[in-house]
């Protein structure tokens, strides 16, 4: 029996990440090779941006993707989120010259407050929301707290890019394929404080410290490389990560809608239920497993003092961000 199409909204659809993401969704990479999709492409009401969006739609049509059953380009959030089963919130205001974090949070707060309201008003009853636009954890927190009626467990923030970066660095160091690296959890915020937990990561079934004996490299160079990778790409490329961010969004969706292999886990920021002593209500990245429909935070992952200190630092940053947008979070 042929599956009915699902509706997928992508905000910032004419931007760099959106452009890289849309074709992957239409090809079946995110939701599966047998899942038809109707894509809602949401952009801001700007003549040049909407013209570019039309060009993106033309390219999508020209690919003749068998799974693509319709396109809805729009600048109207009500139309953009109408009936959608998934909302991928990619568009966000980037940090400008002289802009402090609180200014960026305030500017994006307005965007994600409105989008949370529009999703609650218009989306399908089973909608799930992945926030990609940075600062994604706190943007997701804002959207979730402004989407009445939608369980906060349906909101996610992307840390798969950090996970993929960490896996790549470990694989290079150990001279193995990236597929050999499993059980890599990113804890906390998608920022320079996030913690790639190498202690519990495995390479070909063995714990990383048993395979890579260079402890100083693991505790210093590895962590800082992963934490600063985005800045390094901007310095080298002159632009922020686009294709790799889009790829990570695809990875996140696929891992949430596909059962997790036995014994493994993946990284995505979710609404904290207090696991591992993290403040309830934060959007915090944990080790996660999925059965294809629902997810669970993996319990019982051992944490030593080094890991606990790193996790506390990233939690404190998220608490600070939350305090800066307190007026945007409905109680």
PDB file of C-alpha atoms in Angstrom:
ATOM      1  CA  UNK A   1       0.000   0.000   0.000  1.00  0.00           C
ATOM      2  CA  UNK A   2       1.325   3.401  -0.954  1.00  0.00           C
ATOM      3  CA  UNK A   3       1.900   5.768   1.962  1.00  0.00           C
ATOM      4  CA  UNK A   4       0.035   9.053   2.144  1.00  0.00           C
ATOM      5  CA  UNK A   5       2.290  12.101   1.784  1.00  0.00           C
ATOM      6  CA  UNK A   6       3.434  13.901   4.916  1.00  0.00           C
ATOM      7  CA  UNK A   7       3.760  17.664   4.982  1.00  0.00           C
ATOM      8  CA  UNK A   8       7.146  19.106   5.915  1.00  0.00           C
ATOM      9  CA  UNK A   9       7.729  22.804   6.550  1.00  0.00           C
ATOM     10  CA  UNK A  10      11.194  24.309   6.081  1.00  0.00           C
ATOM     11  CA  UNK A  11      11.782  27.882   7.181  1.00  0.00           C
ATOM     12  CA  UNK A  12      14.549  29.942   5.640  1.00  0.00           C
ATOM     13  CA  UNK A  13      13.985  27.756   2.598  1.00  0.00           C
ATOM     14  CA  UNK A  14      15.893  30.007   0.182  1.00  0.00           C
ATOM     15  CA  UNK A  15      18.929  30.260   2.459  1.00  0.00           C
ATOM     16  CA  UNK A  16      22.125  28.244   2.216  1.00  0.00           C
ATOM     17  CA  UNK A  17      21.145  25.507   4.657  1.00  0.00           C
ATOM     18  CA  UNK A  18      17.580  25.390   3.358  1.00  0.00           C
ATOM     19  CA  UNK A  19      18.812  25.041  -0.226  1.00  0.00           C
ATOM     20  CA  UNK A  20      21.040  22.123   0.746  1.00  0.00           C
ATOM     21  CA  UNK A  21      18.303  20.525   2.847  1.00  0.00           C
ATOM     22  CA  UNK A  22      15.310  20.631   0.518  1.00  0.00           C
ATOM     23  CA  UNK A  23      16.703  18.302  -2.115  1.00  0.00           C
ATOM     24  CA  UNK A  24      17.654  15.727   0.519  1.00  0.00           C
ATOM     25  CA  UNK A  25      14.104  15.776   1.891  1.00  0.00           C
ATOM     26  CA  UNK A  26      12.596  15.476  -1.575  1.00  0.00           C
ATOM     27  CA  UNK A  27      14.873  12.547  -2.427  1.00  0.00           C
ATOM     28  CA  UNK A  28      13.770  10.494   0.582  1.00  0.00           C
ATOM     29  CA  UNK A  29      16.987  10.801   2.581  1.00  0.00           C
ATOM     30  CA  UNK A  30      15.238  12.141   5.680  1.00  0.00           C
ATOM     31  CA  UNK A  31      11.907  10.346   5.913  1.00  0.00           C
ATOM     32  CA  UNK A  32      12.678   7.198   3.971  1.00  0.00           C
ATOM     33  CA  UNK A  33      12.673   5.926   0.385  1.00  0.00           C
ATOM     34  CA  UNK A  34       8.962   5.067   0.452  1.00  0.00           C
ATOM     35  CA  UNK A  35       7.575   8.190   2.174  1.00  0.00           C
ATOM     36  CA  UNK A  36       6.059  10.817  -0.168  1.00  0.00           C
ATOM     37  CA  UNK A  37       6.345  14.430   0.950  1.00  0.00           C
ATOM     38  CA  UNK A  38       4.707  17.778   0.340  1.00  0.00           C
ATOM     39  CA  UNK A  39       7.170  20.525   1.228  1.00  0.00           C
ATOM     40  CA  UNK A  40       6.095  23.903   2.585  1.00  0.00           C
ATOM     41  CA  UNK A  41       8.820  26.472   1.900  1.00  0.00           C
ATOM     42  CA  UNK A  42       8.557  29.440   4.234  1.00  0.00           C
ATOM     43  CA  UNK A  43      10.521  32.645   3.764  1.00  0.00           C
ATOM     44  CA  UNK A  44      10.291  36.241   4.870  1.00  0.00           C
ATOM     45  CA  UNK A  45       8.150  38.685   2.899  1.00  0.00           C
ATOM     46  CA  UNK A  46      10.921  40.213   0.815  1.00  0.00           C
ATOM     47  CA  UNK A  47      10.633  40.568  -2.969  1.00  0.00           C
ATOM     48  CA  UNK A  48      14.157  39.370  -3.741  1.00  0.00           C
ATOM     49  CA  UNK A  49      13.961  36.490  -1.263  1.00  0.00           C
ATOM     50  CA  UNK A  50      10.609  35.311  -2.625  1.00  0.00           C
ATOM     51  CA  UNK A  51      11.974  35.487  -6.174  1.00  0.00           C
ATOM     52  CA  UNK A  52      14.887  33.300  -5.088  1.00  0.00           C
ATOM     53  CA  UNK A  53      12.418  30.917  -3.471  1.00  0.00           C
ATOM     54  CA  UNK A  54      10.573  30.560  -6.745  1.00  0.00           C
ATOM     55  CA  UNK A  55      13.863  29.623  -8.357  1.00  0.00           C
ATOM     56  CA  UNK A  56      14.408  26.942  -5.708  1.00  0.00           C
ATOM     57  CA  UNK A  57      10.937  25.559  -6.436  1.00  0.00           C
ATOM     58  CA  UNK A  58      11.745  25.463 -10.145  1.00  0.00           C
ATOM     59  CA  UNK A  59      14.887  23.423  -9.425  1.00  0.00           C
ATOM     60  CA  UNK A  60      12.983  21.019  -7.204  1.00  0.00           C
ATOM     61  CA  UNK A  61      10.425  20.526  -9.955  1.00  0.00           C
ATOM     62  CA  UNK A  62      13.187  19.964 -12.487  1.00  0.00           C
ATOM     63  CA  UNK A  63      14.585  17.093 -10.407  1.00  0.00           C
ATOM     64  CA  UNK A  64      11.336  15.124 -10.923  1.00  0.00           C
ATOM     65  CA  UNK A  65      11.688  13.458  -7.526  1.00  0.00           C
ATOM     66  CA  UNK A  66       9.220  10.541  -7.389  1.00  0.00           C
ATOM     67  CA  UNK A  67       8.500  11.200  -3.701  1.00  0.00           C
ATOM     68  CA  UNK A  68       7.842  14.933  -4.057  1.00  0.00           C
ATOM     69  CA  UNK A  69       4.082  15.385  -4.297  1.00  0.00           C
ATOM     70  CA  UNK A  70       3.788  19.135  -3.942  1.00  0.00           C
ATOM     71  CA  UNK A  71       5.401  22.461  -3.059  1.00  0.00           C
ATOM     72  CA  UNK A  72       3.899  25.306  -1.038  1.00  0.00           C
ATOM     73  CA  UNK A  73       6.143  28.401  -1.268  1.00  0.00           C
ATOM     74  CA  UNK A  74       4.907  31.181   0.997  1.00  0.00           C
ATOM     75  CA  UNK A  75       5.788  34.071   3.286  1.00  0.00           C
ATOM     76  CA  UNK A  76       2.647  33.525   5.371  1.00  0.00           C
ATOM     77  CA  UNK A  77       3.356  31.471   8.531  1.00  0.00           C
ATOM     78  CA  UNK A  78      -0.259  30.274   8.726  1.00  0.00           C
ATOM     79  CA  UNK A  79       0.001  28.816   5.233  1.00  0.00           C
ATOM     80  CA  UNK A  80       3.569  27.673   5.817  1.00  0.00           C
ATOM     81  CA  UNK A  81       2.647  25.528   8.824  1.00  0.00           C
ATOM     82  CA  UNK A  82      -0.868  24.494   7.786  1.00  0.00           C
ATOM     83  CA  UNK A  83      -1.297  20.761   8.331  1.00  0.00           C
ATOM     84  CA  UNK A  84       2.420  20.038   8.586  1.00  0.00           C
ATOM     85  CA  UNK A  85       3.640  16.884  10.321  1.00  0.00           C
ATOM     86  CA  UNK A  86       7.198  18.168  10.658  1.00  0.00           C
ATOM     87  CA  UNK A  87       8.529  21.709  10.938  1.00  0.00           C
ATOM     88  CA  UNK A  88      12.239  22.224  10.355  1.00  0.00           C
ATOM     89  CA  UNK A  89      13.020  25.707  11.654  1.00  0.00           C
ATOM     90  CA  UNK A  90      16.177  26.604   9.771  1.00  0.00           C
ATOM     91  CA  UNK A  91      15.793  30.344   9.303  1.00  0.00           C
ATOM     92  CA  UNK A  92      17.195  32.577  12.041  1.00  0.00           C
ATOM     93  CA  UNK A  93      18.838  35.955  12.302  1.00  0.00           C
ATOM     94  CA  UNK A  94      22.633  35.613  12.296  1.00  0.00           C
ATOM     95  CA  UNK A  95      24.771  37.511  14.747  1.00  0.00           C
ATOM     96  CA  UNK A  96      25.758  40.860  13.278  1.00  0.00           C
ATOM     97  CA  UNK A  97      28.802  43.056  13.953  1.00  0.00           C
ATOM     98  CA  UNK A  98      28.869  44.221  17.553  1.00  0.00           C
ATOM     99  CA  UNK A  99      25.831  42.135  18.448  1.00  0.00           C
ATOM    100  CA  UNK A 100      26.001  40.495  21.856  1.00  0.00           C
ATOM    101  CA  UNK A 101      24.409  37.161  22.636  1.00  0.00           C
ATOM    102  CA  UNK A 102      21.512  38.776  24.466  1.00  0.00           C
ATOM    103  CA  UNK A 103      20.796  40.919  21.382  1.00  0.00           C
ATOM    104  CA  UNK A 104      20.827  37.857  19.138  1.00  0.00           C
ATOM    105  CA  UNK A 105      18.536  35.968  21.517  1.00  0.00           C
ATOM    106  CA  UNK A 106      16.128  38.899  21.613  1.00  0.00           C
ATOM    107  CA  UNK A 107      16.047  39.244  17.824  1.00  0.00           C
ATOM    108  CA  UNK A 108      15.481  35.542  17.260  1.00  0.00           C
ATOM    109  CA  UNK A 109      13.060  35.401  20.154  1.00  0.00           C
ATOM    110  CA  UNK A 110      10.552  37.404  18.162  1.00  0.00           C
ATOM    111  CA  UNK A 111      10.901  35.034  15.211  1.00  0.00           C
ATOM    112  CA  UNK A 112      10.484  31.845  17.231  1.00  0.00           C
ATOM    113  CA  UNK A 113       7.678  33.246  19.383  1.00  0.00           C
ATOM    114  CA  UNK A 114       5.696  33.873  16.217  1.00  0.00           C
ATOM    115  CA  UNK A 115       6.574  30.529  14.707  1.00  0.00           C
ATOM    116  CA  UNK A 116       5.606  28.667  17.878  1.00  0.00           C
ATOM    117  CA  UNK A 117       2.214  30.376  17.819  1.00  0.00           C
ATOM    118  CA  UNK A 118       1.712  29.650  14.116  1.00  0.00           C
ATOM    119  CA  UNK A 119       2.659  25.989  14.515  1.00  0.00           C
ATOM    120  CA  UNK A 120       0.251  25.537  17.417  1.00  0.00           C
ATOM    121  CA  UNK A 121      -2.519  27.215  15.439  1.00  0.00           C
ATOM    122  CA  UNK A 122      -2.033  25.477  12.103  1.00  0.00           C
ATOM    123  CA  UNK A 123       0.039  22.297  12.226  1.00  0.00           C
ATOM    124  CA  UNK A 124      -1.173  18.713  12.237  1.00  0.00           C
ATOM    125  CA  UNK A 125      -1.958  17.101  15.584  1.00  0.00           C
ATOM    126  CA  UNK A 126       1.184  14.934  15.394  1.00  0.00           C
ATOM    127  CA  UNK A 127       3.593  17.746  14.472  1.00  0.00           C
ATOM    128  CA  UNK A 128       7.221  17.495  15.497  1.00  0.00           C
ATOM    129  CA  UNK A 129       9.599  20.443  15.378  1.00  0.00           C
ATOM    130  CA  UNK A 130      13.358  20.453  14.805  1.00  0.00           C
ATOM    131  CA  UNK A 131      15.139  23.771  15.359  1.00  0.00           C
ATOM    132  CA  UNK A 132      18.328  24.275  13.354  1.00  0.00           C
ATOM    133  CA  UNK A 133      18.623  28.073  13.426  1.00  0.00           C
ATOM    134  CA  UNK A 134      21.031  29.217  16.140  1.00  0.00           C
ATOM    135  CA  UNK A 135      21.119  29.584  19.058  1.00  0.00           C
ATOM    136  CA  UNK A 136      19.006  26.490  18.439  1.00  0.00           C
ATOM    137  CA  UNK A 137      18.540  25.186  21.992  1.00  0.00           C
ATOM    138  CA  UNK A 138      17.089  28.426  23.300  1.00  0.00           C
ATOM    139  CA  UNK A 139      15.218  29.137  20.066  1.00  0.00           C
ATOM    140  CA  UNK A 140      13.563  25.729  20.520  1.00  0.00           C
ATOM    141  CA  UNK A 141      12.781  26.613  24.130  1.00  0.00           C
ATOM    142  CA  UNK A 142      11.083  29.819  23.008  1.00  0.00           C
ATOM    143  CA  UNK A 143       9.097  28.098  20.260  1.00  0.00           C
ATOM    144  CA  UNK A 144       8.002  25.268  22.579  1.00  0.00           C
ATOM    145  CA  UNK A 145       6.846  27.700  25.243  1.00  0.00           C
ATOM    146  CA  UNK A 146       4.824  29.663  22.694  1.00  0.00           C
ATOM    147  CA  UNK A 147       3.062  26.688  21.132  1.00  0.00           C
ATOM    148  CA  UNK A 148       0.133  25.985  23.457  1.00  0.00           C
ATOM    149  CA  UNK A 149      -1.325  22.513  23.164  1.00  0.00           C
ATOM    150  CA  UNK A 150       1.769  20.904  21.666  1.00  0.00           C
ATOM    151  CA  UNK A 151       3.710  18.666  24.075  1.00  0.00           C
ATOM    152  CA  UNK A 152       7.168  20.081  24.689  1.00  0.00           C
ATOM    153  CA  UNK A 153       8.583  16.618  23.973  1.00  0.00           C
ATOM    154  CA  UNK A 154       7.796  17.296  20.302  1.00  0.00           C
ATOM    155  CA  UNK A 155      10.435  20.044  20.111  1.00  0.00           C
ATOM    156  CA  UNK A 156      14.071  19.240  19.312  1.00  0.00           C
ATOM    157  CA  UNK A 157      17.266  21.228  18.739  1.00  0.00           C
ATOM    158  CA  UNK A 158      19.998  19.921  16.477  1.00  0.00           C
ATOM    159  CA  UNK A 159      23.284  18.671  17.918  1.00  0.00           C
ATOM    160  CA  UNK A 160      23.888  16.023  15.249  1.00  0.00           C
ATOM    161  CA  UNK A 161      26.340  18.354  13.529  1.00  0.00           C
ATOM    162  CA  UNK A 162      28.496  18.298  16.661  1.00  0.00           C
ATOM    163  CA  UNK A 163      28.115  14.515  16.847  1.00  0.00           C
ATOM    164  CA  UNK A 164      29.154  14.087  13.217  1.00  0.00           C
ATOM    165  CA  UNK A 165      32.127  16.396  13.670  1.00  0.00           C
ATOM    166  CA  UNK A 166      33.235  14.477  16.758  1.00  0.00           C
ATOM    167  CA  UNK A 167      32.877  11.107  15.041  1.00  0.00           C
ATOM    168  CA  UNK A 168      34.963  12.339  12.128  1.00  0.00           C
ATOM    169  CA  UNK A 169      37.757  13.590  14.394  1.00  0.00           C
ATOM    170  CA  UNK A 170      37.899  10.340  16.362  1.00  0.00           C
ATOM    171  CA  UNK A 171      37.833   8.236  13.203  1.00  0.00           C
ATOM    172  CA  UNK A 172      40.727  10.215  11.716  1.00  0.00           C
ATOM    173  CA  UNK A 173      42.762   9.887  14.902  1.00  0.00           C
ATOM    174  CA  UNK A 174      42.159   6.133  15.112  1.00  0.00           C
ATOM    175  CA  UNK A 175      42.551   5.597  11.330  1.00  0.00           C
ATOM    176  CA  UNK A 176      39.155   3.932  11.039  1.00  0.00           C
ATOM    177  CA  UNK A 177      35.983   4.563   9.082  1.00  0.00           C
ATOM    178  CA  UNK A 178      33.401   6.838  10.698  1.00  0.00           C
ATOM    179  CA  UNK A 179      30.983   3.891  10.793  1.00  0.00           C
ATOM    180  CA  UNK A 180      33.241   2.276  13.396  1.00  0.00           C
ATOM    181  CA  UNK A 181      32.414   5.069  15.873  1.00  0.00           C
ATOM    182  CA  UNK A 182      29.269   4.500  17.973  1.00  0.00           C
ATOM    183  CA  UNK A 183      27.677   5.686  21.218  1.00  0.00           C
ATOM    184  CA  UNK A 184      28.825   9.263  20.837  1.00  0.00           C
ATOM    185  CA  UNK A 185      26.731  11.624  22.926  1.00  0.00           C
ATOM    186  CA  UNK A 186      26.798  15.398  22.747  1.00  0.00           C
ATOM    187  CA  UNK A 187      25.719  16.868  26.075  1.00  0.00           C
ATOM    188  CA  UNK A 188      24.169  20.296  26.493  1.00  0.00           C
ATOM    189  CA  UNK A 189      24.114  23.319  24.246  1.00  0.00           C
ATOM    190  CA  UNK A 190      24.900  23.546  20.540  1.00  0.00           C
ATOM    191  CA  UNK A 191      27.606  26.103  21.270  1.00  0.00           C
ATOM    192  CA  UNK A 192      31.250  26.316  22.228  1.00  0.00           C
ATOM    193  CA  UNK A 193      30.386  24.767  25.605  1.00  0.00           C
ATOM    194  CA  UNK A 194      28.825  21.548  24.299  1.00  0.00           C
ATOM    195  CA  UNK A 195      30.535  18.378  25.505  1.00  0.00           C
ATOM    196  CA  UNK A 196      31.389  15.479  23.165  1.00  0.00           C
ATOM    197  CA  UNK A 197      31.568  12.558  25.601  1.00  0.00           C
ATOM    198  CA  UNK A 198      34.513  10.471  24.419  1.00  0.00           C
ATOM    199  CA  UNK A 199      34.641   8.352  27.570  1.00  0.00           C
ATOM    200  CA  UNK A 200      31.500   6.405  26.610  1.00  0.00           C
ATOM    201  CA  UNK A 201      32.068   6.489  22.849  1.00  0.00           C
ATOM    202  CA  UNK A 202      33.155   3.249  21.210  1.00  0.00           C
ATOM    203  CA  UNK A 203      35.379   2.456  18.225  1.00  0.00           C
ATOM    204  CA  UNK A 204      34.704  -1.014  16.848  1.00  0.00           C
ATOM    205  CA  UNK A 205      33.067  -1.863  20.150  1.00  0.00           C
ATOM    206  CA  UNK A 206      35.929  -0.698  22.356  1.00  0.00           C
ATOM    207  CA  UNK A 207      35.823   2.432  24.500  1.00  0.00           C
ATOM    208  CA  UNK A 208      37.684   5.333  22.928  1.00  0.00           C
ATOM    209  CA  UNK A 209      40.290   5.740  25.732  1.00  0.00           C
ATOM    210  CA  UNK A 210      41.272   2.098  25.137  1.00  0.00           C
ATOM    211  CA  UNK A 211      41.791   2.758  21.416  1.00  0.00           C
ATOM    212  CA  UNK A 212      43.216   6.295  21.569  1.00  0.00           C
ATOM    213  CA  UNK A 213      45.671   6.389  24.454  1.00  0.00           C
ATOM    214  CA  UNK A 214      46.591  10.037  23.985  1.00  0.00           C
ATOM    215  CA  UNK A 215      44.475  11.350  26.873  1.00  0.00           C
ATOM    216  CA  UNK A 216      45.695  14.940  26.601  1.00  0.00           C
ATOM    217  CA  UNK A 217      44.588  15.043  22.962  1.00  0.00           C
ATOM    218  CA  UNK A 218      41.158  13.722  23.908  1.00  0.00           C
ATOM    219  CA  UNK A 219      40.642  16.128  26.804  1.00  0.00           C
ATOM    220  CA  UNK A 220      41.989  19.223  25.051  1.00  0.00           C
ATOM    221  CA  UNK A 221      42.535  19.173  21.281  1.00  0.00           C
ATOM    222  CA  UNK A 222      39.623  16.879  20.428  1.00  0.00           C
ATOM    223  CA  UNK A 223      37.058  18.756  22.482  1.00  0.00           C
ATOM    224  CA  UNK A 224      38.226  22.207  21.406  1.00  0.00           C
ATOM    225  CA  UNK A 225      38.337  21.176  17.735  1.00  0.00           C
ATOM    226  CA  UNK A 226      34.730  19.993  17.863  1.00  0.00           C
ATOM    227  CA  UNK A 227      33.583  23.002  19.874  1.00  0.00           C
ATOM    228  CA  UNK A 228      35.299  25.495  17.540  1.00  0.00           C
ATOM    229  CA  UNK A 229      34.692  23.703  14.234  1.00  0.00           C
ATOM    230  CA  UNK A 230      31.989  26.110  13.107  1.00  0.00           C
ATOM    231  CA  UNK A 231      34.248  29.117  13.628  1.00  0.00           C
ATOM    232  CA  UNK A 232      37.095  27.348  11.805  1.00  0.00           C
ATOM    233  CA  UNK A 233      34.843  26.741   8.796  1.00  0.00           C
ATOM    234  CA  UNK A 234      33.763  30.384   8.705  1.00  0.00           C
ATOM    235  CA  UNK A 235      37.430  31.438   8.799  1.00  0.00           C
ATOM    236  CA  UNK A 236      38.387  29.030   6.001  1.00  0.00           C
ATOM    237  CA  UNK A 237      35.315  29.359   3.800  1.00  0.00           C
ATOM    238  CA  UNK A 238      34.156  32.869   4.548  1.00  0.00           C
ATOM    239  CA  UNK A 239      30.692  31.452   5.157  1.00  0.00           C
ATOM    240  CA  UNK A 240      29.107  29.378   7.879  1.00  0.00           C
ATOM    241  CA  UNK A 241      28.453  25.640   7.645  1.00  0.00           C
ATOM    242  CA  UNK A 242      25.631  24.942   5.211  1.00  0.00           C
ATOM    243  CA  UNK A 243      25.816  21.525   3.563  1.00  0.00           C
ATOM    244  CA  UNK A 244      27.091  19.831   6.731  1.00  0.00           C
ATOM    245  CA  UNK A 245      24.353  21.496   8.790  1.00  0.00           C
ATOM    246  CA  UNK A 246      21.709  20.373   6.303  1.00  0.00           C
ATOM    247  CA  UNK A 247      23.150  16.869   6.375  1.00  0.00           C
ATOM    248  CA  UNK A 248      22.956  16.857  10.174  1.00  0.00           C
ATOM    249  CA  UNK A 249      19.299  17.928  10.031  1.00  0.00           C
ATOM    250  CA  UNK A 250      18.600  14.985   7.717  1.00  0.00           C
ATOM    251  CA  UNK A 251      20.484  12.677  10.098  1.00  0.00           C
ATOM    252  CA  UNK A 252      18.447  13.935  13.057  1.00  0.00           C
ATOM    253  CA  UNK A 253      15.091  13.379  11.387  1.00  0.00           C
ATOM    254  CA  UNK A 254      16.100   9.961  10.081  1.00  0.00           C
ATOM    255  CA  UNK A 255      17.306   8.826  13.514  1.00  0.00           C
ATOM    256  CA  UNK A 256      14.116  10.038  15.188  1.00  0.00           C
ATOM    257  CA  UNK A 257      11.849   8.221  12.704  1.00  0.00           C
ATOM    258  CA  UNK A 258      13.959   5.038  12.551  1.00  0.00           C
ATOM    259  CA  UNK A 259      14.577   2.542  15.375  1.00  0.00           C
ATOM    260  CA  UNK A 260      18.007   3.036  16.926  1.00  0.00           C
ATOM    261  CA  UNK A 261      20.349   0.040  16.493  1.00  0.00           C
ATOM    262  CA  UNK A 262      20.556  -2.080  19.633  1.00  0.00           C
ATOM    263  CA  UNK A 263      23.072  -0.761  22.137  1.00  0.00           C
ATOM    264  CA  UNK A 264      23.728   2.510  20.326  1.00  0.00           C
ATOM    265  CA  UNK A 265      22.453   6.039  20.826  1.00  0.00           C
ATOM    266  CA  UNK A 266      22.542   9.407  19.078  1.00  0.00           C
ATOM    267  CA  UNK A 267      22.478  13.092  20.001  1.00  0.00           C
ATOM    268  CA  UNK A 268      19.651  15.585  19.887  1.00  0.00           C
ATOM    269  CA  UNK A 269      18.576  18.281  22.328  1.00  0.00           C
ATOM    270  CA  UNK A 270      15.215  17.560  23.949  1.00  0.00           C
ATOM    271  CA  UNK A 271      13.010  18.929  26.702  1.00  0.00           C
ATOM    272  CA  UNK A 272      14.801  18.004  29.922  1.00  0.00           C
ATOM    273  CA  UNK A 273      12.821  15.870  32.356  1.00  0.00           C
ATOM    274  CA  UNK A 274      15.513  16.264  35.004  1.00  0.00           C
ATOM    275  CA  UNK A 275      17.598  13.286  33.864  1.00  0.00           C
ATOM    276  CA  UNK A 276      21.200  13.414  35.107  1.00  0.00           C
ATOM    277  CA  UNK A 277      20.253  16.286  37.406  1.00  0.00           C
ATOM    278  CA  UNK A 278      19.791  18.764  34.547  1.00  0.00           C
ATOM    279  CA  UNK A 279      17.301  21.542  35.223  1.00  0.00           C
ATOM    280  CA  UNK A 280      13.853  20.529  34.052  1.00  0.00           C
ATOM    281  CA  UNK A 281      12.516  22.417  31.073  1.00  0.00           C
ATOM    282  CA  UNK A 282      15.807  23.261  29.389  1.00  0.00           C
ATOM    283  CA  UNK A 283      16.292  22.070  25.814  1.00  0.00           C
ATOM    284  CA  UNK A 284      19.356  19.954  26.518  1.00  0.00           C
ATOM    285  CA  UNK A 285      21.272  17.472  24.377  1.00  0.00           C
ATOM    286  CA  UNK A 286      21.389  13.949  25.765  1.00  0.00           C
ATOM    287  CA  UNK A 287      22.156  10.453  24.490  1.00  0.00           C
ATOM    288  CA  UNK A 288      18.866   9.429  22.856  1.00  0.00           C
ATOM    289  CA  UNK A 289      17.279   6.255  21.527  1.00  0.00           C
ATOM    290  CA  UNK A 290      14.212   6.024  19.292  1.00  0.00           C
ATOM    291  CA  UNK A 291      11.786   3.230  18.454  1.00  0.00           C
ATOM    292  CA  UNK A 292      10.823   5.074  15.281  1.00  0.00           C
ATOM    293  CA  UNK A 293       7.853   6.832  16.870  1.00  0.00           C
ATOM    294  CA  UNK A 294       8.895   7.872  20.362  1.00  0.00           C
ATOM    295  CA  UNK A 295      12.271   8.657  21.881  1.00  0.00           C
ATOM    296  CA  UNK A 296      13.822   8.093  25.277  1.00  0.00           C
ATOM    297  CA  UNK A 297      16.740   9.646  27.125  1.00  0.00           C
ATOM    298  CA  UNK A 298      19.277   6.878  27.723  1.00  0.00           C
ATOM    299  CA  UNK A 299      19.673   6.354  31.447  1.00  0.00           C
ATOM    300  CA  UNK A 300      22.641   5.066  33.421  1.00  0.00           C
ATOM    301  CA  UNK A 301      25.452   6.427  31.238  1.00  0.00           C
ATOM    302  CA  UNK A 302      28.457   6.638  33.590  1.00  0.00           C
ATOM    303  CA  UNK A 303      29.884  10.120  34.093  1.00  0.00           C
ATOM    304  CA  UNK A 304      33.215  10.814  35.787  1.00  0.00           C
ATOM    305  CA  UNK A 305      34.214  14.100  37.413  1.00  0.00           C
ATOM    306  CA  UNK A 306      35.706  15.447  34.173  1.00  0.00           C
ATOM    307  CA  UNK A 307      32.443  14.823  32.294  1.00  0.00           C
ATOM    308  CA  UNK A 308      30.301  16.202  35.110  1.00  0.00           C
ATOM    309  CA  UNK A 309      32.260  19.459  35.110  1.00  0.00           C
ATOM    310  CA  UNK A 310      31.883  19.857  31.336  1.00  0.00           C
ATOM    311  CA  UNK A 311      28.165  19.090  31.514  1.00  0.00           C
ATOM    312  CA  UNK A 312      27.683  21.583  34.356  1.00  0.00           C
ATOM    313  CA  UNK A 313      29.347  24.302  32.289  1.00  0.00           C
ATOM    314  CA  UNK A 314      27.092  23.805  29.289  1.00  0.00           C
ATOM    315  CA  UNK A 315      24.001  23.568  31.539  1.00  0.00           C
ATOM    316  CA  UNK A 316      24.941  26.869  33.170  1.00  0.00           C
ATOM    317  CA  UNK A 317      25.186  28.523  29.766  1.00  0.00           C
ATOM    318  CA  UNK A 318      21.699  27.301  28.885  1.00  0.00           C
ATOM    319  CA  UNK A 319      20.363  28.579  32.200  1.00  0.00           C
ATOM    320  CA  UNK A 320      21.872  31.980  31.418  1.00  0.00           C
ATOM    321  CA  UNK A 321      20.336  32.009  27.947  1.00  0.00           C
ATOM    322  CA  UNK A 322      16.974  31.069  29.446  1.00  0.00           C
ATOM    323  CA  UNK A 323      17.204  33.989  31.869  1.00  0.00           C
ATOM    324  CA  UNK A 324      17.870  36.373  28.977  1.00  0.00           C
ATOM    325  CA  UNK A 325      14.621  35.356  27.244  1.00  0.00           C
ATOM    326  CA  UNK A 326      12.511  34.940  30.378  1.00  0.00           C
ATOM    327  CA  UNK A 327       9.983  37.491  29.119  1.00  0.00           C
ATOM    328  CA  UNK A 328       9.409  35.379  25.979  1.00  0.00           C
ATOM    329  CA  UNK A 329       8.718  32.139  27.822  1.00  0.00           C
ATOM    330  CA  UNK A 330       5.130  31.668  28.885  1.00  0.00           C
ATOM    331  CA  UNK A 331       4.594  30.042  32.234  1.00  0.00           C
TER     332      UNK A 331
END
